[in-house]
Amino acid sequence: MSVAQKDKKVSIISMEVKSSNELFAKYFCEALARQVGQFYITTKSKKARMNMQILERQTDSIREELNSAISRVATANDNTFNLNPALNIRRVPSARKQVDVQANTAILTELVKQTELAKVTVRRDTPLIQVLDSPILPLKKEKFGKLKGLVLGGFFSGFLVVLYLIIRRIFKQFE
């Protein structure tokens, strides 16, 4: 087995497996390329994927908290409906919960932006691995290939010699 990079400037890697069993060599080469490619992609983009997963968990958590805060604001507003204007102290829980909703909305907006940027980073950091030339099994070897060519060549040569002699004889008759 040999693995080589033909040119340092181009990221094309050549892998060659030689074996007496052609099928084994072909399947081994394909499986090895697939496994190494998957490992390379996983290790190359691991940090970006972890960052994206953390941001997605935070976004989901803040979204749940925002939904809960919206429900608490509605409940507090229901509790203060038709309240005597002299009792403004009872409106404080509703105002606090409204601040929570606004803060969670701002946090969620920023987290959604960061999550989308993380997804773009994952796509950018994930390398493209493509098989340019897959292994091809050699053609079946023909038995008697050289002997067949020699016999056909002999017949063809004999035909040309006979044709030459016939044409020469015809020309000699007309002279």
mmCIF file of N, CA and C in Angstrom, residues 2-126:
data_model
loop_
_atom_site.group_PDB
_atom_site.id
_atom_site.type_symbol
_atom_site.label_atom_id
_atom_site.label_comp_id
_atom_site.label_asym_id
_atom_site.label_seq_id
_atom_site.Cartn_x
_atom_site.Cartn_y
_atom_site.Cartn_z
ATOM 1 N N SER A 2 0.502 2.223 -0.810
ATOM 2 C CA SER A 2 1.240 3.479 -0.814
ATOM 3 C C SER A 2 0.256 4.638 -0.903
ATOM 4 N N VAL A 3 0.548 5.675 -0.126
ATOM 5 C CA VAL A 3 -0.250 6.891 -0.127
ATOM 6 C C VAL A 3 0.716 8.036 -0.373
ATOM 7 N N ALA A 4 0.410 8.875 -1.357
ATOM 8 C CA ALA A 4 1.326 9.962 -1.699
ATOM 9 C C ALA A 4 0.546 11.183 -2.153
ATOM 10 N N GLN A 5 1.134 12.336 -1.872
ATOM 11 C CA GLN A 5 0.582 13.596 -2.365
ATOM 12 C C GLN A 5 1.478 14.031 -3.517
ATOM 13 N N LYS A 6 0.916 14.049 -4.703
ATOM 14 C CA LYS A 6 1.702 14.304 -5.913
ATOM 15 C C LYS A 6 2.327 15.693 -5.911
ATOM 16 N N ASP A 7 1.533 16.706 -5.545
ATOM 17 C CA ASP A 7 2.006 18.080 -5.584
ATOM 18 C C ASP A 7 1.660 18.744 -4.258
ATOM 19 N N LYS A 8 2.605 19.449 -3.662
ATOM 20 C CA LYS A 8 2.375 20.088 -2.364
ATOM 21 C C LYS A 8 1.369 21.233 -2.464
ATOM 22 N N LYS A 9 1.245 21.843 -3.637
ATOM 23 C CA LYS A 9 0.339 22.973 -3.809
ATOM 24 C C LYS A 9 -1.109 22.525 -3.946
ATOM 25 N N VAL A 10 -1.330 21.335 -4.461
ATOM 26 C CA VAL A 10 -2.675 20.812 -4.687
ATOM 27 C C VAL A 10 -2.939 19.718 -3.650
ATOM 28 N N SER A 11 -4.129 19.740 -3.079
ATOM 29 C CA SER A 11 -4.470 18.770 -2.030
ATOM 30 C C SER A 11 -5.065 17.505 -2.621
ATOM 31 N N ILE A 12 -4.389 16.926 -3.578
ATOM 32 C CA ILE A 12 -4.843 15.669 -4.166
ATOM 33 C C ILE A 12 -3.914 14.573 -3.667
ATOM 34 N N ILE A 13 -4.519 13.565 -3.076
ATOM 35 C CA ILE A 13 -3.745 12.467 -2.493
ATOM 36 C C ILE A 13 -4.037 11.207 -3.289
ATOM 37 N N SER A 14 -2.973 10.496 -3.620
ATOM 38 C CA SER A 14 -3.101 9.256 -4.377
ATOM 39 C C SER A 14 -2.901 8.080 -3.432
ATOM 40 N N MET A 15 -3.791 7.090 -3.523
ATOM 41 C CA MET A 15 -3.682 5.908 -2.685
ATOM 42 C C MET A 15 -3.668 4.686 -3.597
ATOM 43 N N GLU A 16 -2.709 3.819 -3.365
ATOM 44 C CA GLU A 16 -2.562 2.643 -4.212
ATOM 45 C C GLU A 16 -2.394 1.409 -3.331
ATOM 46 N N VAL A 17 -3.164 0.383 -3.631
ATOM 47 C CA VAL A 17 -3.083 -0.882 -2.898
ATOM 48 C C VAL A 17 -2.803 -1.983 -3.906
ATOM 49 N N LYS A 18 -1.742 -2.728 -3.670
ATOM 50 C CA LYS A 18 -1.412 -3.843 -4.555
ATOM 51 C C LYS A 18 -1.589 -5.140 -3.787
ATOM 52 N N SER A 19 -2.281 -6.074 -4.432
ATOM 53 C CA SER A 19 -2.528 -7.362 -3.808
ATOM 54 C C SER A 19 -2.783 -8.383 -4.906
ATOM 55 N N SER A 20 -2.551 -9.638 -4.586
ATOM 56 C CA SER A 20 -2.836 -10.687 -5.566
ATOM 57 C C SER A 20 -4.346 -10.873 -5.728
ATOM 58 N N ASN A 21 -5.106 -10.507 -4.706
ATOM 59 C CA ASN A 21 -6.569 -10.573 -4.766
ATOM 60 C C ASN A 21 -7.088 -9.192 -5.170
ATOM 61 N N GLU A 22 -7.555 -9.071 -6.410
ATOM 62 C CA GLU A 22 -7.972 -7.782 -6.946
ATOM 63 C C GLU A 22 -9.165 -7.191 -6.201
ATOM 64 N N LEU A 23 -10.149 -8.034 -5.871
ATOM 65 C CA LEU A 23 -11.328 -7.545 -5.166
ATOM 66 C C LEU A 23 -10.977 -7.011 -3.786
ATOM 67 N N PHE A 24 -10.098 -7.734 -3.079
ATOM 68 C CA PHE A 24 -9.665 -7.272 -1.764
ATOM 69 C C PHE A 24 -8.997 -5.903 -1.881
ATOM 70 N N ALA A 25 -8.106 -5.742 -2.839
ATOM 71 C CA ALA A 25 -7.391 -4.476 -3.014
ATOM 72 C C ALA A 25 -8.368 -3.337 -3.300
ATOM 73 N N LYS A 26 -9.326 -3.592 -4.163
ATOM 74 C CA LYS A 26 -10.307 -2.556 -4.515
ATOM 75 C C LYS A 26 -11.154 -2.166 -3.313
ATOM 76 N N TYR A 27 -11.746 -3.142 -2.635
ATOM 77 C CA TYR A 27 -12.619 -2.860 -1.498
ATOM 78 C C TYR A 27 -11.844 -2.264 -0.330
ATOM 79 N N PHE A 28 -10.628 -2.731 -0.110
ATOM 80 C CA PHE A 28 -9.806 -2.188 0.973
ATOM 81 C C PHE A 28 -9.492 -0.720 0.712
ATOM 82 N N CYS A 29 -9.143 -0.399 -0.510
ATOM 83 C CA CYS A 29 -8.821 0.977 -0.885
ATOM 84 C C CYS A 29 -10.040 1.884 -0.707
ATOM 85 N N GLU A 30 -11.203 1.441 -1.162
ATOM 86 C CA GLU A 30 -12.420 2.238 -1.033
ATOM 87 C C GLU A 30 -12.810 2.431 0.431
ATOM 88 N N ALA A 31 -12.738 1.362 1.225
ATOM 89 C CA ALA A 31 -13.113 1.450 2.636
ATOM 90 C C ALA A 31 -12.148 2.349 3.402
ATOM 91 N N LEU A 32 -10.876 2.228 3.097
ATOM 92 C CA LEU A 32 -9.873 3.051 3.774
ATOM 93 C C LEU A 32 -10.073 4.532 3.432
ATOM 94 N N ALA A 33 -10.330 4.828 2.185
ATOM 95 C CA ALA A 33 -10.569 6.221 1.772
ATOM 96 C C ALA A 33 -11.805 6.784 2.465
ATOM 97 N N ARG A 34 -12.858 5.984 2.552
ATOM 98 C CA ARG A 34 -14.092 6.424 3.196
ATOM 99 C C ARG A 34 -13.866 6.687 4.690
ATOM 100 N N GLN A 35 -13.152 5.772 5.350
ATOM 101 C CA GLN A 35 -12.913 5.891 6.791
ATOM 102 C C GLN A 35 -12.010 7.081 7.113
ATOM 103 N N VAL A 36 -10.942 7.230 6.359
ATOM 104 C CA VAL A 36 -10.020 8.341 6.591
ATOM 105 C C VAL A 36 -10.715 9.670 6.299
ATOM 106 N N GLY A 37 -11.520 9.710 5.247
ATOM 107 C CA GLY A 37 -12.256 10.930 4.924
ATOM 108 C C GLY A 37 -13.206 11.325 6.040
ATOM 109 N N GLN A 38 -13.936 10.362 6.571
ATOM 110 C CA GLN A 38 -14.867 10.643 7.662
ATOM 111 C C GLN A 38 -14.127 11.122 8.906
ATOM 112 N N PHE A 39 -13.008 10.486 9.228
ATOM 113 C CA PHE A 39 -12.205 10.892 10.390
ATOM 114 C C PHE A 39 -11.688 12.317 10.207
ATOM 115 N N TYR A 40 -11.206 12.623 9.021
ATOM 116 C CA TYR A 40 -10.655 13.955 8.746
ATOM 117 C C TYR A 40 -11.735 15.028 8.874
ATOM 118 N N ILE A 41 -12.916 14.749 8.323
ATOM 119 C CA ILE A 41 -14.019 15.710 8.417
ATOM 120 C C ILE A 41 -14.424 15.914 9.871
ATOM 121 N N THR A 42 -14.515 14.828 10.634
ATOM 122 C CA THR A 42 -14.920 14.911 12.031
ATOM 123 C C THR A 42 -13.931 15.724 12.853
ATOM 124 N N THR A 43 -12.638 15.446 12.687
ATOM 125 C CA THR A 43 -11.640 16.152 13.487
ATOM 126 C C THR A 43 -11.463 17.593 13.039
ATOM 127 N N LYS A 44 -11.601 17.857 11.759
ATOM 128 C CA LYS A 44 -11.384 19.205 11.232
ATOM 129 C C LYS A 44 -12.488 20.162 11.668
ATOM 130 N N SER A 45 -13.717 19.682 11.777
ATOM 131 C CA SER A 45 -14.834 20.570 12.096
ATOM 132 C C SER A 45 -15.413 20.306 13.490
ATOM 133 N N LYS A 46 -14.694 19.597 14.332
ATOM 134 C CA LYS A 46 -15.214 19.213 15.647
ATOM 135 C C LYS A 46 -15.511 20.432 16.522
ATOM 136 N N LYS A 47 -14.579 21.372 16.605
ATOM 137 C CA LYS A 47 -14.746 22.533 17.467
ATOM 138 C C LYS A 47 -15.928 23.390 17.009
ATOM 139 N N ALA A 48 -16.045 23.609 15.714
ATOM 140 C CA ALA A 48 -17.146 24.414 15.184
ATOM 141 C C ALA A 48 -18.487 23.725 15.449
ATOM 142 N N ARG A 49 -18.537 22.387 15.323
ATOM 143 C CA ARG A 49 -19.780 21.659 15.594
ATOM 144 C C ARG A 49 -20.161 21.750 17.074
ATOM 145 N N MET A 50 -19.168 21.635 17.966
ATOM 146 C CA MET A 50 -19.452 21.737 19.397
ATOM 147 C C MET A 50 -20.004 23.126 19.724
ATOM 148 N N ASN A 51 -19.397 24.167 19.160
ATOM 149 C CA ASN A 51 -19.854 25.534 19.388
ATOM 150 C C ASN A 51 -21.295 25.703 18.905
ATOM 151 N N MET A 52 -21.597 25.144 17.732
ATOM 152 C CA MET A 52 -22.946 25.246 17.191
ATOM 153 C C MET A 52 -23.951 24.529 18.096
ATOM 154 N N GLN A 53 -23.595 23.362 18.609
ATOM 155 C CA GLN A 53 -24.508 22.618 19.488
ATOM 156 C C GLN A 53 -24.784 23.372 20.789
ATOM 157 N N ILE A 54 -23.732 23.997 21.347
ATOM 158 C CA ILE A 54 -23.907 24.778 22.576
ATOM 159 C C ILE A 54 -24.853 25.948 22.318
ATOM 160 N N LEU A 55 -24.636 26.651 21.208
ATOM 161 C CA LEU A 55 -25.503 27.784 20.873
ATOM 162 C C LEU A 55 -26.945 27.335 20.638
ATOM 163 N N GLU A 56 -27.140 26.191 20.007
ATOM 164 C CA GLU A 56 -28.500 25.696 19.780
ATOM 165 C C GLU A 56 -29.195 25.364 21.100
ATOM 166 N N ARG A 57 -28.447 24.756 22.043
ATOM 167 C CA ARG A 57 -29.036 24.453 23.361
ATOM 168 C C ARG A 57 -29.405 25.742 24.094
ATOM 169 N N GLN A 58 -28.506 26.760 24.049
ATOM 170 C CA GLN A 58 -28.799 28.025 24.710
ATOM 171 C C GLN A 58 -30.007 28.709 24.076
ATOM 172 N N THR A 59 -30.090 28.662 22.757
ATOM 173 C CA THR A 59 -31.219 29.277 22.059
ATOM 174 C C THR A 59 -32.526 28.608 22.467
ATOM 175 N N ASP A 60 -32.530 27.280 22.517
ATOM 176 C CA ASP A 60 -33.745 26.565 22.927
ATOM 177 C C ASP A 60 -34.117 26.905 24.366
ATOM 178 N N SER A 61 -33.123 27.007 25.249
ATOM 179 C CA SER A 61 -33.376 27.319 26.651
ATOM 180 C C SER A 61 -33.960 28.726 26.798
ATOM 181 N N ILE A 62 -33.382 29.700 26.101
ATOM 182 C CA ILE A 62 -33.887 31.078 26.183
ATOM 183 C C ILE A 62 -35.276 31.178 25.567
ATOM 184 N N ARG A 63 -35.526 30.429 24.492
ATOM 185 C CA ARG A 63 -36.851 30.444 23.858
ATOM 186 C C ARG A 63 -37.902 29.920 24.844
ATOM 187 N N GLU A 64 -37.579 28.847 25.568
ATOM 188 C CA GLU A 64 -38.518 28.321 26.570
ATOM 189 C C GLU A 64 -38.733 29.334 27.685
ATOM 190 N N GLU A 65 -37.653 29.982 28.129
ATOM 191 C CA GLU A 65 -37.751 30.990 29.187
ATOM 192 C C GLU A 65 -38.591 32.177 28.725
ATOM 193 N N LEU A 66 -38.431 32.592 27.462
ATOM 194 C CA LEU A 66 -39.212 33.707 26.918
ATOM 195 C C LEU A 66 -40.697 33.349 26.887
ATOM 196 N N ASN A 67 -41.001 32.146 26.418
ATOM 197 C CA ASN A 67 -42.404 31.720 26.399
ATOM 198 C C ASN A 67 -42.998 31.711 27.803
ATOM 199 N N SER A 68 -42.232 31.267 28.763
ATOM 200 C CA SER A 68 -42.690 31.238 30.149
ATOM 201 C C SER A 68 -42.887 32.663 30.682
ATOM 202 N N ALA A 69 -41.948 33.565 30.355
ATOM 203 C CA ALA A 69 -42.055 34.951 30.822
ATOM 204 C C ALA A 69 -43.275 35.639 30.218
ATOM 205 N N ILE A 70 -43.572 35.348 28.962
ATOM 206 C CA ILE A 70 -44.763 35.927 28.334
ATOM 207 C C ILE A 70 -46.019 35.455 29.067
ATOM 208 N N SER A 71 -46.046 34.199 29.438
ATOM 209 C CA SER A 71 -47.199 33.674 30.196
ATOM 210 C C SER A 71 -47.301 34.348 31.558
ATOM 211 N N ARG A 72 -46.171 34.569 32.230
ATOM 212 C CA ARG A 72 -46.187 35.228 33.545
ATOM 213 C C ARG A 72 -46.659 36.677 33.429
ATOM 214 N N VAL A 73 -46.283 37.387 32.364
ATOM 215 C CA VAL A 73 -46.746 38.771 32.162
ATOM 216 C C VAL A 73 -48.254 38.782 31.988
ATOM 217 N N ALA A 74 -48.767 37.856 31.199
ATOM 218 C CA ALA A 74 -50.215 37.800 30.991
ATOM 219 C C ALA A 74 -50.944 37.528 32.301
ATOM 220 N N THR A 75 -50.388 36.627 33.115
ATOM 221 C CA THR A 75 -51.008 36.311 34.405
ATOM 222 C C THR A 75 -50.984 37.528 35.319
ATOM 223 N N ALA A 76 -49.851 38.227 35.364
ATOM 224 C CA ALA A 76 -49.736 39.411 36.224
ATOM 225 C C ALA A 76 -50.685 40.508 35.751
ATOM 226 N N ASN A 77 -50.837 40.664 34.433
ATOM 227 C CA ASN A 77 -51.771 41.672 33.913
ATOM 228 C C ASN A 77 -53.210 41.313 34.269
ATOM 229 N N ASP A 78 -53.530 40.038 34.232
ATOM 230 C CA ASP A 78 -54.875 39.610 34.622
ATOM 231 C C ASP A 78 -55.131 39.910 36.096
ATOM 232 N N ASN A 79 -54.102 39.760 36.913
ATOM 233 C CA ASN A 79 -54.255 39.999 38.351
ATOM 234 C C ASN A 79 -54.422 41.482 38.661
ATOM 235 N N THR A 80 -53.912 42.363 37.792
ATOM 236 C CA THR A 80 -53.985 43.800 38.065
ATOM 237 C C THR A 80 -55.060 44.494 37.241
ATOM 238 N N PHE A 81 -55.921 43.757 36.575
ATOM 239 C CA PHE A 81 -56.979 44.346 35.752
ATOM 240 C C PHE A 81 -57.987 45.080 36.646
ATOM 241 N N ASN A 82 -58.399 46.267 36.231
ATOM 242 C CA ASN A 82 -59.338 47.116 36.979
ATOM 243 C C ASN A 82 -58.850 47.392 38.394
ATOM 244 N N LEU A 83 -57.548 47.584 38.525
ATOM 245 C CA LEU A 83 -56.966 47.871 39.838
ATOM 246 C C LEU A 83 -57.179 49.340 40.174
ATOM 247 N N ASN A 84 -57.373 49.618 41.418
ATOM 248 C CA ASN A 84 -57.509 50.994 41.888
ATOM 249 C C ASN A 84 -56.219 51.741 41.576
ATOM 250 N N PRO A 85 -56.257 52.887 40.876
ATOM 251 C CA PRO A 85 -55.040 53.630 40.528
ATOM 252 C C PRO A 85 -54.222 54.034 41.739
ATOM 253 N N ALA A 86 -54.793 54.076 42.885
ATOM 254 C CA ALA A 86 -54.043 54.445 44.088
ATOM 255 C C ALA A 86 -53.123 53.300 44.517
ATOM 256 N N LEU A 87 -53.342 52.088 44.017
ATOM 257 C CA LEU A 87 -52.547 50.926 44.423
ATOM 258 C C LEU A 87 -51.559 50.530 43.318
ATOM 259 N N ASN A 88 -50.692 51.432 42.918
ATOM 260 C CA ASN A 88 -49.721 51.155 41.856
ATOM 261 C C ASN A 88 -48.684 50.112 42.261
ATOM 262 N N ILE A 89 -48.512 49.884 43.520
ATOM 263 C CA ILE A 89 -47.526 48.905 43.981
ATOM 264 C C ILE A 89 -47.856 47.517 43.469
ATOM 265 N N ARG A 90 -49.135 47.276 43.204
ATOM 266 C CA ARG A 90 -49.540 45.966 42.708
ATOM 267 C C ARG A 90 -49.143 45.764 41.242
ATOM 268 N N ARG A 91 -48.792 46.837 40.524
ATOM 269 C CA ARG A 91 -48.382 46.734 39.121
ATOM 270 C C ARG A 91 -46.890 46.383 38.976
ATOM 271 N N VAL A 92 -46.140 46.411 40.044
ATOM 272 C CA VAL A 92 -44.686 46.156 39.991
ATOM 273 C C VAL A 92 -44.369 44.748 39.480
ATOM 274 N N PRO A 93 -45.004 43.680 39.942
ATOM 275 C CA PRO A 93 -44.668 42.347 39.402
ATOM 276 C C PRO A 93 -44.894 42.257 37.892
ATOM 277 N N SER A 94 -45.941 42.888 37.413
ATOM 278 C CA SER A 94 -46.206 42.861 35.975
ATOM 279 C C SER A 94 -45.099 43.586 35.218
ATOM 280 N N ALA A 95 -44.651 44.734 35.729
ATOM 281 C CA ALA A 95 -43.578 45.496 35.068
ATOM 282 C C ALA A 95 -42.266 44.705 35.085
ATOM 283 N N ARG A 96 -41.973 44.048 36.198
ATOM 284 C CA ARG A 96 -40.736 43.239 36.275
ATOM 285 C C ARG A 96 -40.769 42.106 35.249
ATOM 286 N N LYS A 97 -41.904 41.469 35.142
ATOM 287 C CA LYS A 97 -42.015 40.363 34.195
ATOM 288 C C LYS A 97 -41.919 40.873 32.749
ATOM 289 N N GLN A 98 -42.428 42.079 32.513
ATOM 290 C CA GLN A 98 -42.315 42.666 31.177
ATOM 291 C C GLN A 98 -40.842 42.942 30.846
ATOM 292 N N VAL A 99 -40.062 43.364 31.812
ATOM 293 C CA VAL A 99 -38.623 43.577 31.619
ATOM 294 C C VAL A 99 -37.945 42.247 31.291
ATOM 295 N N ASP A 100 -38.355 41.181 31.984
ATOM 296 C CA ASP A 100 -37.808 39.850 31.693
ATOM 297 C C ASP A 100 -38.091 39.453 30.248
ATOM 298 N N VAL A 101 -39.302 39.735 29.776
ATOM 299 C CA VAL A 101 -39.662 39.398 28.398
ATOM 300 C C VAL A 101 -38.774 40.163 27.425
ATOM 301 N N GLN A 102 -38.580 41.452 27.677
ATOM 302 C CA GLN A 102 -37.752 42.269 26.784
ATOM 303 C C GLN A 102 -36.297 41.791 26.784
ATOM 304 N N ALA A 103 -35.778 41.473 27.953
ATOM 305 C CA ALA A 103 -34.389 40.996 28.047
ATOM 306 C C ALA A 103 -34.232 39.659 27.332
ATOM 307 N N ASN A 104 -35.180 38.760 27.561
ATOM 308 C CA ASN A 104 -35.106 37.454 26.902
ATOM 309 C C ASN A 104 -35.249 37.580 25.388
ATOM 310 N N THR A 105 -36.054 38.520 24.930
ATOM 311 C CA THR A 105 -36.199 38.741 23.487
ATOM 312 C C THR A 105 -34.880 39.202 22.888
ATOM 313 N N ALA A 106 -34.209 40.134 23.568
ATOM 314 C CA ALA A 106 -32.913 40.633 23.072
ATOM 315 C C ALA A 106 -31.873 39.512 23.068
ATOM 316 N N ILE A 107 -31.853 38.725 24.128
ATOM 317 C CA ILE A 107 -30.887 37.611 24.214
ATOM 318 C C ILE A 107 -31.175 36.586 23.122
ATOM 319 N N LEU A 108 -32.441 36.254 22.923
ATOM 320 C CA LEU A 108 -32.813 35.272 21.907
ATOM 321 C C LEU A 108 -32.433 35.763 20.513
ATOM 322 N N THR A 109 -32.653 37.027 20.240
ATOM 323 C CA THR A 109 -32.283 37.576 18.932
ATOM 324 C C THR A 109 -30.785 37.409 18.688
ATOM 325 N N GLU A 110 -29.984 37.745 19.684
ATOM 326 C CA GLU A 110 -28.526 37.628 19.537
ATOM 327 C C GLU A 110 -28.100 36.165 19.410
ATOM 328 N N LEU A 111 -28.711 35.275 20.170
ATOM 329 C CA LEU A 111 -28.364 33.852 20.087
ATOM 330 C C LEU A 111 -28.729 33.267 18.724
ATOM 331 N N VAL A 112 -29.842 33.676 18.164
ATOM 332 C CA VAL A 112 -30.227 33.180 16.840
ATOM 333 C C VAL A 112 -29.192 33.621 15.808
ATOM 334 N N LYS A 113 -28.735 34.874 15.904
ATOM 335 C CA LYS A 113 -27.681 35.355 14.992
ATOM 336 C C LYS A 113 -26.416 34.527 15.144
ATOM 337 N N GLN A 114 -26.009 34.312 16.394
ATOM 338 C CA GLN A 114 -24.777 33.558 16.648
ATOM 339 C C GLN A 114 -24.900 32.110 16.186
ATOM 340 N N THR A 115 -26.079 31.522 16.343
ATOM 341 C CA THR A 115 -26.290 30.143 15.895
ATOM 342 C C THR A 115 -26.184 30.045 14.381
ATOM 343 N N GLU A 116 -26.755 30.994 13.677
ATOM 344 C CA GLU A 116 -26.657 30.976 12.213
ATOM 345 C C GLU A 116 -25.216 31.177 11.759
ATOM 346 N N LEU A 117 -24.484 32.054 12.437
ATOM 347 C CA LEU A 117 -23.058 32.238 12.107
ATOM 348 C C LEU A 117 -22.274 30.954 12.384
ATOM 349 N N ALA A 118 -22.628 30.261 13.466
ATOM 350 C CA ALA A 118 -21.941 29.003 13.781
ATOM 351 C C ALA A 118 -22.226 27.950 12.719
ATOM 352 N N LYS A 119 -23.447 27.922 12.190
ATOM 353 C CA LYS A 119 -23.770 26.967 11.126
ATOM 354 C C LYS A 119 -22.961 27.258 9.872
ATOM 355 N N VAL A 120 -22.807 28.536 9.555
ATOM 356 C CA VAL A 120 -21.989 28.914 8.397
ATOM 357 C C VAL A 120 -20.537 28.508 8.630
ATOM 358 N N THR A 121 -20.044 28.697 9.842
ATOM 359 C CA THR A 121 -18.668 28.318 10.171
ATOM 360 C C THR A 121 -18.470 26.817 10.042
ATOM 361 N N VAL A 122 -19.443 26.037 10.473
ATOM 362 C CA VAL A 122 -19.343 24.571 10.342
ATOM 363 C C VAL A 122 -19.271 24.190 8.873
ATOM 364 N N ARG A 123 -20.121 24.792 8.052
ATOM 365 C CA ARG A 123 -20.086 24.481 6.620
ATOM 366 C C ARG A 123 -18.756 24.897 6.002
ATOM 367 N N ARG A 124 -18.219 26.028 6.430
ATOM 368 C CA ARG A 124 -16.954 26.511 5.880
ATOM 369 C C ARG A 124 -15.782 25.626 6.331
ATOM 370 N N ASP A 125 -15.814 25.189 7.597
ATOM 371 C CA ASP A 125 -14.707 24.393 8.140
ATOM 372 C C ASP A 125 -14.771 22.927 7.759
ATOM 373 N N THR A 126 -15.901 22.470 7.249
ATOM 374 C CA THR A 126 -16.015 21.067 6.853
ATOM 375 C C THR A 126 -15.345 20.892 5.491
#
